Amino acid sequence: MDFFKNLADSFVKEVVDPTVSFAEDSARTVVREVVDPTVAFAEDSARTVAREVVDPTLTFVDDSARTVVREVVDPTVTFVEDSARTVVREVVDPTVAFVEDSARTVVREVIDPAVAFIETQFQRPRDVIEQEKILDNLLASNGSRFPGDDYHSPDRKNWMSHLSCEKLTLNKIVWPGTHDSATNGIGIDVVTRPLGECQTLSIYEQLVRGTRLLDVRVQEDRHICHGILASYNVDFVIDDVIRFLSETHWEIIILEIRTEYGHKDPPEFESYLTDKLGQFLIRQDDNLFNKSLSDILPKRVICIWKPRESPRPSRGGLLWNSDYLKDNWIDTDLPWTKFQSNMNHLKDQPSISSRRFFYRVENTLTPQADNVVVWVRPVTDRIRRYARLFISRCIAEGCIDKLQIFSTDFIDEDFVDACVGLTYARINGRI
């Protein structure tokens, strides 16, 4: 055993250890003479590449990037920003301003008027109802009684002849009148007629019913008109007046003929009127108002001609001028507003005992273009039924001595009876 152990130890010492030592020396030699120089060379090469290639390349790239930013990007950004500001200043701002101005214009000229119109459509019926309620309450609390309210003429066609012609002076008559008297059948049935027809009776039928003041409007071709609507020739009016006069003996008529607003005078119309009505015309006379009918007859027509461009009738002539028939018309479709206006203006007039002109109160209303209800009948009916109430209020408010001509649309027997009854009370000393 010792032999083999010694043999192994000798092998290690003489073979293995020298071999290991040689290997280690060789490895250190390789490291020192190959690996270390190679690593040093690689490191030096890497530093050289970094110093001579990478760093210059990075510097070039950085410089190029800065140059691109400075010479391309920054000018481009500046150009874009300037362009954007220019677009904002020259396009967007003016466009926005235009849109805002347009919007304000639309609001001011379209939306606001439309809203106001719509509000009016809702408000006007409420106003009408409220004003009719005022009149109804006044009627309920004060009534419509007045001296002579129960008088009914036995013959409305001849109602003046049934009163005392000696007592009945011109200024004591309460004249039942019609507004836009000759508009029966005007315009196109159903289409435009309801917009302009204020009477459904002919002139003759109105006179037979008791009307004693006629409001007739003409245009240049002598046709009857109401605004833009035209009807028959004025000859029909004059013929109806002459027919009525030929069938009665004591009835006096006030015939007002005027050129309608917006139209021209019919040529030579004054001569036409005097030629047609000459035998019946009452000559203009300031002293006539206190005269009795018996002193005025057989002349029976006071014709008041109101031209727009032609000379007015001269004083003392056969035709009377506009100074002799006055009124204070207001353009409204609200009944209490019209009622109050009529009353207030009537109070401002002289008494009939000193007045040297005729004064008319119109118990009518006018359709308004800004409202959906534009037909004459439903609008004027808002006040027609309060005619007797108006007379009773004239007594209550102390101006009954000033009421002279009382006109209406769509005249009926009750309206005539109210006027004739008040006339009857006057000449019998009851008021």
Short mmCIF file of C-alpha atoms in Angstrom, two decimals:
data_model
loop_
_atom_site.label_atom_id
_atom_site.label_comp_id
_atom_site.label_asym_id
_atom_site.label_seq_id
_atom_site.Cartn_x
_atom_site.Cartn_y
_atom_site.Cartn_z
CA MET A 1 0.00 0.00 0.00
CA ASP A 2 2.81 2.33 0.83
CA PHE A 3 4.27 1.61 -2.48
CA PHE A 4 1.23 2.83 -4.36
CA LYS A 5 0.83 5.89 -2.14
CA ASN A 6 4.39 6.88 -2.71
CA LEU A 7 3.95 6.27 -6.38
CA ALA A 8 0.92 8.61 -6.49
CA ASP A 9 2.62 11.32 -4.53
CA SER A 10 5.62 11.07 -6.83
CA PHE A 11 3.29 11.37 -9.85
CA VAL A 12 1.57 14.46 -8.45
CA LYS A 13 4.84 16.15 -7.61
CA GLU A 14 6.61 15.30 -10.82
CA VAL A 15 3.81 15.34 -13.35
CA VAL A 16 0.63 16.99 -12.12
CA ASP A 17 2.05 19.92 -10.22
CA PRO A 18 4.43 20.94 -13.00
CA THR A 19 1.62 20.58 -15.50
CA VAL A 20 -0.74 22.75 -13.41
CA SER A 21 2.02 25.27 -12.86
CA PHE A 22 2.71 25.32 -16.56
CA ALA A 23 -0.95 25.75 -17.32
CA GLU A 24 -1.28 28.61 -14.85
CA ASP A 25 1.84 30.27 -16.22
CA SER A 26 0.54 29.78 -19.76
CA ALA A 27 -2.83 31.23 -18.77
CA ARG A 28 -1.18 34.21 -17.13
CA THR A 29 1.02 34.62 -20.17
CA VAL A 30 -2.05 34.45 -22.45
CA VAL A 31 -3.88 36.96 -20.24
CA ARG A 32 -0.84 39.22 -20.04
CA GLU A 33 0.29 38.95 -23.64
CA VAL A 34 -3.00 38.28 -25.50
CA VAL A 35 -6.13 38.98 -23.48
CA ASP A 36 -4.99 42.15 -21.71
CA PRO A 37 -3.54 43.72 -24.88
CA THR A 38 -6.68 42.67 -26.78
CA VAL A 39 -8.97 44.18 -24.09
CA ALA A 40 -6.80 47.28 -23.97
CA PHE A 41 -6.92 47.46 -27.75
CA ALA A 42 -10.71 46.99 -27.74
CA GLU A 43 -11.15 49.63 -25.06
CA ASP A 44 -8.85 52.01 -26.90
CA SER A 45 -10.69 51.25 -30.16
CA ALA A 46 -14.04 51.82 -28.46
CA ARG A 47 -12.80 55.11 -27.01
CA THR A 48 -11.40 56.07 -30.38
CA VAL A 49 -14.71 55.18 -32.10
CA ALA A 50 -16.61 57.09 -29.43
CA ARG A 51 -14.25 60.05 -29.67
CA GLU A 52 -13.81 60.13 -33.41
CA VAL A 53 -17.12 58.66 -34.68
CA VAL A 54 -19.92 58.55 -32.10
CA ASP A 55 -19.25 61.85 -30.36
CA PRO A 56 -18.87 63.80 -33.63
CA THR A 57 -21.93 62.01 -34.96
CA LEU A 58 -23.94 62.90 -31.83
CA THR A 59 -22.64 66.45 -32.00
CA PHE A 60 -23.59 66.58 -35.68
CA VAL A 61 -27.02 65.18 -34.93
CA ASP A 62 -27.52 67.64 -32.05
CA ASP A 63 -26.32 70.50 -34.22
CA SER A 64 -28.50 69.31 -37.11
CA ALA A 65 -31.48 69.00 -34.79
CA ARG A 66 -30.87 72.48 -33.40
CA THR A 67 -30.44 73.79 -36.93
CA VAL A 68 -33.69 72.11 -38.02
CA VAL A 69 -35.45 73.52 -34.97
CA ARG A 70 -33.93 76.97 -35.51
CA GLU A 71 -34.24 77.14 -39.29
CA VAL A 72 -37.27 74.94 -40.00
CA VAL A 73 -39.36 74.13 -36.96
CA ASP A 74 -39.23 77.53 -35.23
CA PRO A 75 -39.99 79.51 -38.44
CA THR A 76 -42.71 77.00 -39.28
CA VAL A 77 -44.20 77.32 -35.80
CA THR A 78 -43.91 81.09 -36.02
CA PHE A 79 -45.51 81.06 -39.48
CA VAL A 80 -48.30 78.79 -38.27
CA GLU A 81 -48.85 80.95 -35.19
CA ASP A 82 -48.82 84.13 -37.32
CA SER A 83 -51.11 82.49 -39.85
CA ALA A 84 -53.41 81.35 -37.06
CA ARG A 85 -53.47 84.86 -35.60
CA THR A 86 -54.12 86.28 -39.09
CA VAL A 87 -56.93 83.77 -39.67
CA VAL A 88 -58.38 84.61 -36.25
CA ARG A 89 -58.03 88.35 -36.86
CA GLU A 90 -59.13 88.45 -40.50
CA VAL A 91 -61.50 85.47 -40.77
CA VAL A 92 -62.63 84.06 -37.44
CA ASP A 93 -63.14 87.35 -35.57
CA PRO A 94 -65.01 89.04 -38.47
CA THR A 95 -67.03 85.86 -38.98
CA VAL A 96 -67.87 85.67 -35.28
CA ALA A 97 -68.69 89.39 -35.26
CA PHE A 98 -70.85 88.96 -38.38
CA VAL A 99 -72.64 85.98 -36.87
CA GLU A 100 -73.16 87.85 -33.60
CA ASP A 101 -74.44 90.94 -35.47
CA SER A 102 -76.63 88.75 -37.65
CA ALA A 103 -77.96 86.98 -34.59
CA ARG A 104 -78.72 90.31 -32.90
CA THR A 105 -80.40 91.54 -36.09
CA VAL A 106 -82.48 88.37 -36.33
CA VAL A 107 -83.43 88.71 -32.68
CA ARG A 108 -84.26 92.41 -33.07
CA GLU A 109 -86.05 92.26 -36.43
CA VAL A 110 -87.53 88.76 -36.49
CA ILE A 111 -87.62 87.00 -33.14
CA ASP A 112 -88.56 89.98 -30.94
CA PRO A 113 -91.38 91.11 -33.27
CA ALA A 114 -92.54 87.50 -33.61
CA VAL A 115 -92.52 87.04 -29.85
CA ALA A 116 -94.30 90.37 -29.40
CA PHE A 117 -96.87 89.38 -32.04
CA ILE A 118 -97.47 86.02 -30.37
CA GLU A 119 -97.75 87.69 -26.97
CA THR A 120 -100.25 90.14 -28.49
CA GLN A 121 -102.34 87.29 -29.83
CA PHE A 122 -102.62 85.86 -26.34
CA GLN A 123 -102.92 89.20 -24.57
CA ARG A 124 -105.49 90.87 -26.85
CA PRO A 125 -108.32 88.39 -26.12
CA ARG A 126 -107.61 88.81 -22.41
CA ASP A 127 -107.75 92.60 -22.81
CA VAL A 128 -111.03 92.38 -24.72
CA ILE A 129 -112.59 90.11 -22.08
CA GLU A 130 -111.38 92.38 -19.29
CA GLN A 131 -112.73 95.51 -20.99
CA GLU A 132 -116.07 93.91 -21.80
CA LYS A 133 -116.31 92.89 -18.16
CA ILE A 134 -115.80 96.53 -17.12
CA LEU A 135 -118.68 97.58 -19.37
CA ASP A 136 -120.86 94.68 -18.20
CA ASN A 137 -120.25 95.63 -14.57
CA LEU A 138 -121.04 99.26 -15.38
CA LEU A 139 -124.23 98.14 -17.12
CA ALA A 140 -125.22 95.95 -14.16
CA SER A 141 -124.59 98.65 -11.57
CA ASN A 142 -125.86 101.72 -13.45
CA GLY A 143 -128.24 100.27 -16.02
CA SER A 144 -129.02 101.74 -19.42
CA ARG A 145 -132.10 103.77 -18.57
CA PHE A 146 -132.47 107.37 -19.66
CA PRO A 147 -135.34 109.76 -20.36
CA GLY A 148 -137.11 108.62 -23.52
CA ASP A 149 -135.52 105.15 -23.50
CA ASP A 150 -138.97 103.55 -23.70
CA TYR A 151 -140.07 105.61 -26.71
CA HIS A 152 -140.59 103.71 -29.97
CA SER A 153 -141.54 105.56 -33.11
CA PRO A 154 -144.66 104.18 -34.75
CA ASP A 155 -142.88 104.57 -38.11
CA ARG A 156 -139.07 104.68 -38.19
CA LYS A 157 -139.12 105.65 -41.86
CA ASN A 158 -140.91 108.89 -40.85
CA TRP A 159 -139.80 109.30 -37.27
CA MET A 160 -139.08 113.03 -37.56
CA SER A 161 -142.58 113.67 -38.86
CA HIS A 162 -144.03 112.02 -35.72
CA LEU A 163 -142.27 114.59 -33.50
CA SER A 164 -143.31 118.24 -33.25
CA CYS A 165 -141.69 120.07 -36.15
CA GLU A 166 -142.04 123.36 -34.28
CA LYS A 167 -140.23 122.06 -31.19
CA LEU A 168 -137.69 120.00 -33.09
CA THR A 169 -134.77 122.31 -33.80
CA LEU A 170 -131.79 121.05 -35.73
CA ASN A 171 -129.49 121.04 -32.70
CA LYS A 172 -131.87 118.99 -30.54
CA ILE A 173 -131.91 116.02 -32.86
CA VAL A 174 -129.87 112.99 -31.85
CA TRP A 175 -128.98 111.79 -35.31
CA PRO A 176 -128.76 108.00 -35.73
CA GLY A 177 -125.80 107.56 -38.09
CA THR A 178 -124.05 104.73 -39.87
CA HIS A 179 -120.31 104.32 -40.17
CA ASP A 180 -118.97 103.47 -43.64
CA SER A 181 -122.57 103.55 -44.77
CA ALA A 182 -122.21 102.31 -48.35
CA THR A 183 -120.14 99.19 -47.75
CA ASN A 184 -122.91 96.61 -48.13
CA GLY A 185 -121.67 93.98 -50.57
CA ILE A 186 -118.15 95.47 -50.79
CA GLY A 187 -115.25 93.22 -51.76
CA ILE A 188 -115.47 89.49 -52.45
CA ASP A 189 -117.96 87.48 -50.43
CA VAL A 190 -116.33 85.46 -47.60
CA VAL A 191 -112.83 86.47 -48.80
CA THR A 192 -112.45 90.26 -48.42
CA ARG A 193 -116.00 91.38 -47.64
CA PRO A 194 -115.80 90.62 -43.90
CA LEU A 195 -112.71 92.85 -43.75
CA GLY A 196 -114.52 95.96 -45.03
CA GLU A 197 -118.28 95.54 -44.78
CA CYS A 198 -119.64 97.74 -41.98
CA GLN A 199 -123.29 97.69 -43.08
CA THR A 200 -125.37 94.94 -44.66
CA LEU A 201 -128.30 97.18 -45.63
CA SER A 202 -128.46 99.39 -48.71
CA ILE A 203 -128.55 103.17 -48.25
CA TYR A 204 -132.29 103.18 -48.88
CA GLU A 205 -132.89 100.38 -46.35
CA GLN A 206 -130.84 102.23 -43.75
CA LEU A 207 -132.86 105.40 -44.25
CA VAL A 208 -136.11 103.46 -43.97
CA ARG A 209 -134.86 101.91 -40.74
CA GLY A 210 -134.27 105.41 -39.31
CA THR A 211 -130.69 106.37 -40.20
CA ARG A 212 -130.32 110.11 -40.69
CA LEU A 213 -126.56 110.54 -41.10
CA LEU A 214 -124.70 108.76 -43.86
CA ASP A 215 -120.90 108.35 -44.03
CA VAL A 216 -120.02 107.74 -47.70
CA ARG A 217 -116.47 107.38 -49.04
CA VAL A 218 -115.45 107.61 -52.67
CA GLN A 219 -112.40 107.22 -54.86
CA GLU A 220 -111.34 108.96 -58.07
CA ASP A 221 -113.62 106.94 -60.39
CA ARG A 222 -116.66 107.78 -58.16
CA HIS A 223 -116.92 104.27 -56.82
CA ILE A 224 -117.58 103.63 -53.16
CA CYS A 225 -114.53 102.35 -51.31
CA HIS A 226 -113.30 101.34 -47.90
CA GLY A 227 -109.52 101.34 -47.87
CA ILE A 228 -108.41 99.29 -50.87
CA LEU A 229 -111.83 97.63 -51.32
CA ALA A 230 -114.17 99.14 -53.88
CA SER A 231 -117.88 98.72 -54.53
CA TYR A 232 -120.65 100.24 -56.62
CA ASN A 233 -120.78 103.70 -58.18
CA VAL A 234 -121.83 106.60 -55.95
CA ASP A 235 -124.86 107.05 -58.24
CA PHE A 236 -126.48 104.18 -56.34
CA VAL A 237 -126.12 106.14 -53.09
CA ILE A 238 -127.56 109.33 -54.53
CA ASP A 239 -130.41 107.46 -56.19
CA ASP A 240 -131.29 105.74 -52.90
CA VAL A 241 -131.27 109.11 -51.10
CA ILE A 242 -133.52 110.67 -53.74
CA ARG A 243 -135.86 107.68 -53.62
CA PHE A 244 -136.20 108.01 -49.86
CA LEU A 245 -136.76 111.76 -50.04
CA SER A 246 -139.45 111.27 -52.66
CA GLU A 247 -141.31 108.86 -50.36
CA THR A 248 -141.14 111.09 -47.25
CA HIS A 249 -141.84 114.74 -46.51
CA TRP A 250 -140.39 115.75 -43.14
CA GLU A 251 -137.18 113.76 -42.82
CA ILE A 252 -133.87 115.64 -42.95
CA ILE A 253 -130.62 113.84 -43.82
CA ILE A 254 -126.99 114.69 -43.18
CA LEU A 255 -125.07 113.26 -46.14
CA GLU A 256 -121.32 113.23 -45.53
CA ILE A 257 -119.30 112.36 -48.63
CA ARG A 258 -115.53 112.30 -48.49
CA THR A 259 -112.61 111.11 -50.54
CA GLU A 260 -111.24 108.01 -48.82
CA TYR A 261 -107.80 108.24 -47.28
CA GLY A 262 -105.11 107.37 -49.81
CA HIS A 263 -107.32 108.13 -52.82
CA LYS A 264 -107.72 111.09 -55.16
CA ASP A 265 -110.80 113.27 -55.45
CA PRO A 266 -113.29 112.43 -58.20
CA PRO A 267 -113.05 115.12 -60.89
CA GLU A 268 -115.71 117.88 -60.74
CA PHE A 269 -117.43 116.11 -57.86
CA GLU A 270 -118.83 119.25 -56.24
CA SER A 271 -120.72 120.04 -59.44
CA TYR A 272 -121.91 116.47 -59.61
CA LEU A 273 -123.40 116.66 -56.10
CA THR A 274 -125.12 119.99 -56.64
CA ASP A 275 -126.53 118.85 -59.99
CA LYS A 276 -127.91 115.62 -58.54
CA LEU A 277 -129.22 116.95 -55.21
CA GLY A 278 -129.70 120.65 -55.86
CA GLN A 279 -133.47 120.73 -55.23
CA PHE A 280 -133.02 119.12 -51.80
CA LEU A 281 -129.85 120.86 -50.56
CA ILE A 282 -129.96 123.02 -47.44
CA ARG A 283 -127.59 125.94 -47.95
CA GLN A 284 -124.79 126.30 -45.42
CA ASP A 285 -125.89 128.70 -42.69
CA ASP A 286 -124.41 129.16 -39.18
CA ASN A 287 -127.82 130.33 -37.94
CA LEU A 288 -129.50 127.11 -39.02
CA PHE A 289 -128.76 125.09 -35.88
CA ASN A 290 -131.39 126.77 -33.70
CA LYS A 291 -134.06 126.70 -36.39
CA SER A 292 -136.96 124.27 -36.29
CA LEU A 293 -137.63 121.73 -39.00
CA SER A 294 -140.68 123.68 -40.07
CA ASP A 295 -138.41 126.67 -40.83
CA ILE A 296 -135.95 124.57 -42.81
CA LEU A 297 -138.29 122.47 -44.93
CA PRO A 298 -138.82 121.76 -47.80
CA LYS A 299 -135.00 121.62 -48.18
CA ARG A 300 -133.95 118.36 -46.59
CA VAL A 301 -130.30 117.43 -47.21
CA ILE A 302 -127.26 118.84 -45.44
CA CYS A 303 -124.52 117.65 -47.78
CA ILE A 304 -121.02 117.84 -46.32
CA TRP A 305 -118.33 117.36 -48.99
CA LYS A 306 -114.79 116.61 -47.76
CA PRO A 307 -112.28 116.52 -50.63
CA ARG A 308 -108.61 115.71 -50.02
CA GLU A 309 -107.02 117.80 -52.78
CA SER A 310 -109.76 119.90 -54.34
CA PRO A 311 -110.84 123.26 -52.87
CA ARG A 312 -113.26 123.01 -49.95
CA PRO A 313 -116.84 124.13 -50.46
CA SER A 314 -117.13 127.88 -49.95
CA ARG A 315 -119.07 129.30 -47.01
CA GLY A 316 -122.71 129.99 -47.74
CA GLY A 317 -122.83 127.60 -50.66
CA LEU A 318 -125.03 124.59 -51.27
CA LEU A 319 -122.40 122.18 -49.88
CA TRP A 320 -121.03 122.30 -46.36
CA ASN A 321 -117.31 121.89 -45.66
CA SER A 322 -115.50 119.73 -43.11
CA ASP A 323 -115.63 122.44 -40.41
CA TYR A 324 -119.27 121.55 -39.87
CA LEU A 325 -118.82 117.88 -39.00
CA LYS A 326 -116.23 116.92 -36.43
CA ASP A 327 -115.33 113.83 -34.48
CA ASN A 328 -112.44 112.31 -32.54
CA TRP A 329 -111.93 108.87 -34.00
CA ILE A 330 -109.35 106.60 -32.36
CA ASP A 331 -107.92 103.47 -33.93
CA THR A 332 -108.67 100.69 -31.43
CA ASP A 333 -110.44 97.37 -31.13
CA LEU A 334 -110.82 97.58 -27.33
CA PRO A 335 -114.35 98.49 -26.20
CA TRP A 336 -113.70 100.22 -22.86
CA THR A 337 -110.84 102.20 -24.40
CA LYS A 338 -113.18 103.46 -27.14
CA PHE A 339 -116.04 104.03 -24.69
CA GLN A 340 -113.86 106.21 -22.45
CA SER A 341 -112.36 108.08 -25.39
CA ASN A 342 -115.81 108.87 -26.76
CA MET A 343 -116.93 110.13 -23.37
CA ASN A 344 -113.83 112.23 -22.69
CA HIS A 345 -113.87 113.89 -26.11
CA LEU A 346 -117.60 114.55 -25.89
CA LYS A 347 -117.11 116.34 -22.56
CA ASP A 348 -114.70 118.73 -24.26
CA GLN A 349 -117.31 119.90 -26.80
CA PRO A 350 -119.54 122.96 -26.53
CA SER A 351 -123.18 122.40 -25.64
CA ILE A 352 -125.55 121.87 -28.57
CA SER A 353 -127.25 125.16 -27.66
CA SER A 354 -124.12 127.14 -28.60
CA ARG A 355 -122.48 124.78 -31.07
CA ARG A 356 -122.27 125.82 -34.72
CA PHE A 357 -121.12 122.49 -36.06
CA PHE A 358 -122.19 118.87 -35.84
CA TYR A 359 -120.22 116.59 -33.53
CA ARG A 360 -120.24 112.83 -34.06
CA VAL A 361 -119.61 110.01 -31.59
CA GLU A 362 -118.94 106.64 -33.25
CA ASN A 363 -119.95 103.60 -31.24
CA THR A 364 -117.63 101.44 -33.37
CA LEU A 365 -114.36 99.53 -33.14
CA THR A 366 -111.65 99.04 -35.75
CA PRO A 367 -110.00 95.68 -36.46
CA GLN A 368 -106.23 95.77 -35.96
CA ALA A 369 -103.75 94.27 -38.41
CA ASP A 370 -101.62 92.84 -35.58
CA ASN A 371 -104.45 90.66 -34.32
CA VAL A 372 -105.92 87.46 -35.70
CA VAL A 373 -109.50 88.80 -35.44
CA VAL A 374 -109.69 91.22 -38.38
CA TRP A 375 -113.30 90.85 -39.50
CA VAL A 376 -115.40 93.93 -38.84
CA ARG A 377 -118.46 92.23 -37.37
CA PRO A 378 -116.95 90.33 -34.41
CA VAL A 379 -114.72 93.28 -33.53
CA THR A 380 -117.34 96.04 -33.63
CA ASP A 381 -119.88 93.82 -31.84
CA ARG A 382 -117.70 94.23 -28.75
CA ILE A 383 -119.12 97.75 -28.30
CA ARG A 384 -122.39 97.86 -30.29
CA ARG A 385 -124.51 96.48 -27.45
CA TYR A 386 -123.39 99.27 -25.13
CA ALA A 387 -125.00 102.14 -27.08
CA ARG A 388 -127.78 102.69 -24.54
CA LEU A 389 -125.25 102.42 -21.72
CA PHE A 390 -123.26 105.24 -23.34
CA ILE A 391 -126.34 107.48 -23.43
CA SER A 392 -127.12 106.75 -19.78
CA ARG A 393 -123.51 107.50 -18.82
CA CYS A 394 -123.70 110.81 -20.69
CA ILE A 395 -126.55 111.75 -18.38
CA ALA A 396 -124.71 110.51 -15.28
CA GLU A 397 -121.55 112.40 -16.22
CA GLY A 398 -123.33 115.62 -17.20
CA CYS A 399 -122.61 115.77 -20.92
CA ILE A 400 -125.92 114.61 -22.40
CA ASP A 401 -126.46 118.18 -23.70
CA LYS A 402 -123.47 117.62 -25.99
CA LEU A 403 -124.49 114.35 -27.65
CA GLN A 404 -125.68 115.04 -31.19
CA ILE A 405 -124.67 112.47 -33.82
CA PHE A 406 -124.37 108.86 -32.68
CA SER A 407 -123.10 106.42 -35.31
CA THR A 408 -122.77 102.65 -35.43
CA ASP A 409 -121.86 99.73 -37.64
CA PHE A 410 -124.68 97.36 -38.68
CA ILE A 411 -127.45 99.69 -37.55
CA ASP A 412 -130.55 98.11 -36.05
CA GLU A 413 -133.97 99.24 -34.78
CA ASP A 414 -132.91 99.38 -31.12
CA PHE A 415 -130.09 101.82 -31.89
CA VAL A 416 -132.47 104.04 -33.86
CA ASP A 417 -135.08 103.90 -31.08
CA ALA A 418 -132.46 104.96 -28.51
CA CYS A 419 -131.52 108.05 -30.53
CA VAL A 420 -135.12 108.94 -31.39
CA GLY A 421 -136.20 108.38 -27.79
CA LEU A 422 -133.52 110.78 -26.53
CA THR A 423 -134.62 113.34 -29.16
CA TYR A 424 -138.21 112.92 -27.99
CA ALA A 425 -137.18 113.54 -24.36
CA ARG A 426 -135.25 116.68 -25.36
CA ILE A 427 -138.07 118.39 -27.19
CA ASN A 428 -140.44 117.54 -24.34
CA GLY A 429 -138.20 119.08 -21.70
CA ARG A 430 -137.33 115.81 -19.94
CA ILE A 431 -133.58 116.49 -20.17
#
